[in-house]
Coordinates of C-alpha atoms in Angstrom, one line a residue:
R1 CA -18.7 -35.1 -87.6
H2 CA -21.6 -37.0 -87.6
K3 CA -23.9 -36.8 -91.0
K4 CA -27.4 -37.6 -89.4
G5 CA -30.4 -35.5 -88.0
D6 CA -30.2 -31.9 -87.5
Q7 CA -27.5 -29.6 -87.5
P8 CA -27.3 -29.9 -83.0
R9 CA -27.0 -26.5 -81.6
F10 CA -23.3 -25.1 -79.8
G11 CA -23.4 -25.8 -76.3
G12 CA -19.1 -26.0 -76.7
W13 CA -16.3 -27.1 -77.9
A14 CA -16.9 -30.8 -79.5
K15 CA -14.9 -33.7 -80.2
T16 CA -17.0 -34.4 -83.1
V17 CA -17.1 -31.4 -84.8
D18 CA -14.0 -30.6 -87.1
L19 CA -13.9 -28.0 -89.9
S20 CA -14.0 -29.3 -93.5
Y21 CA -14.4 -27.7 -96.8
T22 CA -15.7 -29.0 -100.4
D23 CA -14.6 -27.1 -103.8
N24 CA -17.5 -29.7 -106.0
L25 CA -21.2 -28.8 -104.1
G26 CA -20.9 -30.7 -101.6
K27 CA -20.8 -34.2 -103.5
S28 CA -17.8 -35.3 -101.3
S29 CA -15.8 -33.0 -98.4
T30 CA -12.2 -33.0 -97.1
T31 CA -10.9 -32.8 -93.1
A32 CA -9.1 -29.6 -93.1
V33 CA -9.2 -29.0 -88.9
H34 CA -9.6 -32.7 -87.1
R35 CA -11.6 -31.0 -83.8
G36 CA -11.5 -27.3 -85.5
N37 CA -14.3 -25.9 -84.4
K38 CA -15.2 -23.1 -85.7
F39 CA -13.1 -20.9 -88.3
L40 CA -13.1 -16.9 -89.3
V41 CA -11.6 -15.3 -92.5
S42 CA -10.5 -12.1 -92.8
N43 CA -7.2 -10.3 -94.8
G44 CA -5.6 -13.7 -96.5
Y45 CA -5.8 -15.5 -92.5
V46 CA -7.5 -18.2 -92.2
F47 CA -8.2 -18.6 -88.0
V48 CA -9.8 -22.0 -86.4
A49 CA -10.2 -22.6 -82.9
K50 CA -9.1 -26.1 -82.4
L51 CA -10.2 -28.6 -79.3
A52 CA -7.4 -29.4 -76.4
D53 CA -8.5 -30.8 -74.0
A54 CA -12.8 -31.3 -74.0
T55 CA -13.1 -31.8 -69.9
K56 CA -11.4 -28.4 -69.9
Q57 CA -13.0 -26.5 -72.2
T58 CA -10.3 -25.2 -74.1
V59 CA -8.4 -24.6 -77.2
E60 CA -6.3 -23.8 -79.5
L61 CA -5.9 -20.9 -82.4
Q62 CA -4.4 -22.4 -85.9
V63 CA -3.6 -20.2 -88.5
S64 CA -3.2 -20.3 -92.4
T65 CA -2.5 -18.1 -95.0
D66 CA -2.4 -20.1 -98.0
G67 CA -5.9 -20.4 -98.2
A68 CA -6.4 -23.0 -95.7
R69 CA -3.9 -25.3 -97.2
S70 CA -2.0 -26.1 -94.3
F71 CA -2.4 -24.6 -90.9
R72 CA 0.4 -24.2 -88.3
T73 CA -1.0 -23.5 -84.2
A74 CA 0.0 -19.9 -83.0
R75 CA 2.4 -19.7 -80.2
L76 CA 1.6 -17.4 -77.5
P77 CA 4.0 -16.4 -75.0
F78 CA 3.1 -18.2 -71.5
A79 CA 1.6 -21.4 -73.3
H80 CA 2.3 -23.4 -70.6
E81 CA 0.6 -21.4 -67.8
L82 CA -1.9 -19.7 -69.0
Q83 CA -5.1 -21.8 -70.9
E84 CA -7.2 -20.2 -73.9
K85 CA -10.7 -20.7 -73.2
S86 CA -11.8 -18.9 -76.4
Y87 CA -10.2 -15.9 -79.0
T88 CA -11.4 -12.6 -80.5
I89 CA -10.0 -11.4 -83.6
L90 CA -9.2 -7.9 -83.2
D91 CA -8.0 -6.6 -85.9
T92 CA -6.4 -8.0 -89.3
S93 CA -6.2 -4.5 -91.6
E94 CA -2.3 -3.8 -91.2
G95 CA -0.4 -6.9 -91.6
A96 CA -0.5 -7.9 -88.6
V97 CA -3.2 -9.9 -85.8
M98 CA -4.2 -8.3 -82.6
L99 CA -6.0 -11.0 -80.6
H100 CA -7.5 -11.3 -77.5
V101 CA -7.6 -14.5 -75.6
N102 CA -10.2 -15.4 -73.3
H103 CA -8.2 -17.3 -70.7
G104 CA -10.4 -17.8 -67.9
D105 CA -10.0 -15.2 -65.8
H106 CA -7.7 -16.1 -63.9
G107 CA -9.3 -14.2 -60.8
R108 CA -9.9 -11.5 -63.3
S109 CA -13.4 -11.2 -64.1
G110 CA -14.5 -10.7 -67.2
T111 CA -11.3 -9.7 -68.9
G112 CA -8.5 -11.8 -71.2
N113 CA -5.0 -10.2 -73.5
V114 CA -4.2 -8.7 -76.4
Y115 CA -1.2 -10.4 -78.3
I116 CA -0.1 -8.7 -81.3
S117 CA 1.4 -11.5 -83.9
D118 CA 4.6 -10.7 -86.3
A119 CA 2.7 -10.7 -89.7
A120 CA 2.6 -14.1 -90.4
G121 CA -0.2 -14.5 -87.8
F122 CA 2.1 -17.2 -86.0
R123 CA 4.0 -16.0 -83.0
Y124 CA 2.5 -13.5 -80.8
S125 CA 3.6 -11.3 -77.8
L126 CA 1.7 -9.5 -75.0
S127 CA 0.4 -6.3 -75.8
L128 CA -2.6 -4.8 -73.2
P129 CA -2.9 -7.6 -70.0
S130 CA -6.3 -7.4 -68.1
N131 CA -8.4 -5.6 -71.6
I132 CA -12.1 -5.7 -71.0
R133 CA -14.7 -8.1 -72.3
S134 CA -18.6 -9.7 -72.1
L135 CA -20.0 -13.2 -71.7
S136 CA -20.1 -13.4 -75.7
G137 CA -17.0 -12.2 -76.9
E138 CA -16.4 -8.4 -77.0
C139 CA -14.5 -6.9 -76.6
E140 CA -13.3 -3.3 -74.8
F141 CA -10.6 -2.3 -77.9
D142 CA -11.6 -0.5 -80.8
K143 CA -9.2 0.8 -84.0
V144 CA -9.9 4.5 -85.0
L145 CA -10.6 4.1 -88.2
S146 CA -8.9 7.2 -89.7
M147 CA -5.5 6.4 -88.2
D148 CA -3.2 3.8 -88.7
G149 CA -1.9 2.2 -85.6
V150 CA -4.2 3.5 -83.6
Y151 CA -6.3 1.2 -80.8
I152 CA -8.2 2.2 -77.6
A153 CA -9.0 0.1 -75.4
N154 CA -10.3 -0.8 -71.6
F155 CA -8.6 -3.0 -68.9
K156 CA -9.4 -3.7 -65.6
D157 CA -6.3 -2.5 -63.4
D158 CA -5.7 -2.6 -59.8
A159 CA -6.3 0.8 -59.4
T160 CA -2.5 1.3 -57.6
Q161 CA -0.9 1.0 -60.4
S162 CA 0.4 2.4 -63.8
V163 CA 0.2 1.1 -67.0
S164 CA 4.1 0.1 -66.4
N165 CA 3.2 -1.0 -62.9
D166 CA 5.6 1.9 -61.7
N167 CA 6.3 3.0 -58.0
R168 CA 4.2 -0.4 -56.2
D169 CA 4.8 0.6 -53.1
G170 CA 2.9 4.3 -53.2
G171 CA 0.3 3.0 -55.0
E172 CA -0.1 -0.1 -52.1
M173 CA -0.1 3.1 -49.6
E174 CA -2.4 5.0 -50.9
A175 CA -4.6 1.9 -51.7
V176 CA -4.7 1.8 -47.6
E177 CA -5.3 5.6 -47.8
K178 CA -8.1 5.5 -49.2
E179 CA -10.1 2.2 -47.6
A180 CA -9.6 3.6 -44.6
E181 CA -11.7 7.1 -46.4
L182 CA -14.4 4.9 -47.8
E183 CA -14.7 3.4 -43.8
E184 CA -14.9 6.9 -43.0
E185 CA -17.3 7.8 -45.7
E186 CA -19.9 4.9 -44.7
T187 CA -20.9 5.6 -41.0
T188 CA -21.8 8.8 -42.2
A189 CA -23.4 7.9 -45.7
T190 CA -26.9 7.5 -46.0
N191 CA -28.5 4.4 -47.4
T192 CA -28.7 4.9 -50.9
D193 CA -25.1 7.2 -50.7
L194 CA -24.2 3.2 -49.6
K195 CA -25.8 1.5 -52.5
R196 CA -23.8 4.0 -54.6
M197 CA -21.0 3.9 -52.6
K198 CA -21.1 0.0 -53.1
R199 CA -22.1 -0.3 -57.1
K200 CA -18.8 2.0 -57.2
K201 CA -16.3 -0.3 -55.4
K202 CA -17.9 -3.0 -57.0
A203 CA -17.0 -2.6 -60.7
E204 CA -15.6 1.4 -61.2
E205 CA -12.4 1.5 -59.4
V206 CA -10.2 -0.9 -61.4
V207 CA -11.6 0.6 -65.9
K208 CA -9.4 2.1 -67.4
T209 CA -8.5 4.1 -70.9
V210 CA -5.7 3.6 -72.6
I211 CA -4.5 4.6 -76.8
S212 CA -1.6 3.2 -78.8
F213 CA -0.1 5.1 -81.6
D214 CA 2.3 2.8 -82.4
K215 CA -0.6 -0.9 -83.2
G216 CA 0.0 -2.0 -79.0
A217 CA 3.6 -1.4 -78.7
V218 CA 3.2 1.1 -76.3
W219 CA -0.2 2.2 -74.6
S220 CA -0.6 5.9 -72.4
Y221 CA -3.8 7.0 -70.6
L222 CA -6.2 9.8 -72.2
K223 CA -5.1 13.0 -71.2
A224 CA -7.6 15.1 -69.6
P225 CA -8.3 18.4 -70.8
K226 CA -8.2 21.4 -69.3
I227 CA -11.9 23.1 -68.7
D228 CA -15.2 21.5 -69.7
S229 CA -17.4 22.1 -72.2
K230 CA -19.1 25.8 -69.9
G231 CA -15.4 26.9 -69.3
Q232 CA -14.6 26.0 -66.0
K233 CA -11.3 23.4 -65.0
T234 CA -11.9 20.1 -65.3
P235 CA -11.0 18.1 -61.5
C236 CA -8.0 17.0 -62.8
Y237 CA -6.6 20.8 -63.0
A238 CA -9.7 22.8 -60.2
G239 CA -6.8 21.2 -57.5
G240 CA -8.5 18.5 -56.0
Q241 CA -7.1 15.9 -57.8
D242 CA -3.4 15.1 -58.3
A243 CA -2.9 16.2 -62.4
D244 CA -0.1 13.4 -63.1
S245 CA -2.7 10.8 -62.2
C246 CA -5.3 11.5 -63.4
W247 CA -7.2 10.6 -66.8
L248 CA -9.7 10.0 -69.5
H249 CA -11.4 7.5 -69.1
L250 CA -14.1 6.5 -72.2
H251 CA -17.4 3.6 -71.9
G252 CA -16.5 1.0 -74.3
I253 CA -19.2 -1.7 -76.6
T254 CA -19.6 -4.2 -72.9
N255 CA -21.2 -1.0 -71.7
F256 CA -23.5 0.0 -74.7
H257 CA -27.1 0.2 -73.3
N258 CA -26.2 2.7 -71.0
Y259 CA -23.4 4.6 -72.8
A260 CA -22.5 4.9 -77.1
P261 CA -19.2 3.4 -76.3
F262 CA -15.5 5.1 -77.8
Y263 CA -17.0 6.0 -81.8
S264 CA -15.0 6.8 -84.7
V265 CA -15.4 6.4 -88.7
E266 CA -12.6 6.0 -91.7
N267 CA -13.6 9.1 -93.4
A268 CA -13.3 11.7 -90.6
V269 CA -10.0 12.0 -89.9
G270 CA -8.2 11.8 -86.6
I271 CA -12.1 12.8 -85.5
I272 CA -13.3 10.5 -82.4
L273 CA -16.3 10.7 -80.2
G274 CA -16.8 9.1 -76.7
T275 CA -18.0 8.9 -73.0
G276 CA -16.6 8.7 -69.8
N277 CA -15.0 10.8 -67.6
V278 CA -11.9 13.3 -65.9
G279 CA -10.8 10.9 -62.9
G280 CA -8.2 8.4 -61.7
H281 CA -10.6 5.6 -63.3
L282 CA -14.2 5.4 -65.1
R283 CA -17.4 5.8 -63.4
Y284 CA -20.4 5.0 -64.3
E285 CA -22.8 7.8 -62.3
P286 CA -24.6 9.3 -65.0
D287 CA -24.2 12.7 -63.3
E288 CA -20.3 11.9 -63.8
I289 CA -20.8 10.7 -67.5
N290 CA -19.8 14.1 -69.9
T291 CA -18.9 13.5 -74.2
Y292 CA -14.8 14.3 -75.9
L293 CA -14.4 15.2 -78.9
S294 CA -10.7 14.1 -80.0
R295 CA -10.0 16.0 -83.4
D296 CA -6.3 14.6 -83.6
G297 CA -6.8 11.0 -82.9
G298 CA -6.1 10.9 -79.6
V299 CA -3.9 12.5 -78.6
S300 CA -5.6 15.8 -77.5
W301 CA -9.6 15.6 -76.5
V302 CA -12.5 18.3 -75.1
E303 CA -16.2 17.9 -73.4
A304 CA -18.5 18.6 -76.2
H305 CA -21.0 18.5 -74.1
K306 CA -22.6 18.1 -70.5
G307 CA -24.3 14.2 -70.5

């Protein structure tokens, strides 16, 4: 707003920044959104992050579908309970908006909720809670480019609940039993084993991969392959784990420096590649990670290569 000197570096949501436009090569400008700090134009939608509270550093999402001539505030569920800290527009290619909202984590570090809009992009409903995100706003949420309405995502879970949160009491009992097993293992583990176990308990036990075939309406776990690339039964079918709670989990974009994220291309119909593991949750040890391939848009998977 203060047009003097160099443009300052973005250091947070600011009162003095407005979204303006010019139609006469900069001779004059018109303010479109007061306190509109950032904007994005995508497939006929114009999104603006408007400062709501400078002290709390919260924002609200303004949406336009008429070329920024008018804006409306996006209506999200739980708006009075959850703060809105930042947004990531995940997809706008199918006549609706897939939106990731950073609510300030509320105790769940590095996550946000995914919402899906109506055709106008104004009204939203919850699609997937606790979607994994990075500090820079990159989200472990990808559209399968060769398929309509198919998305793959990673979310942070309690490691005891299913996607539908069924069988909660049974999950709590399972958690107690697992904790007791870990305590017993720690009494006999070496220093190297202890470091590995601590890393596992800190980061691995809650991350799971899910897929939607209907534009985020219903999410399900990835079906684990029955045999590996060497013809041996995978852990889900070898008798060591319950096949009903054993799935395939893939690494996403936030861990790209270690493992390749799930990947698809528009001209290879149904083909999806990813690196991960079969089991109850995503693992991070190199000896647990393999390469997996789907030829039918994520319905079934095979282990393509060890490592």
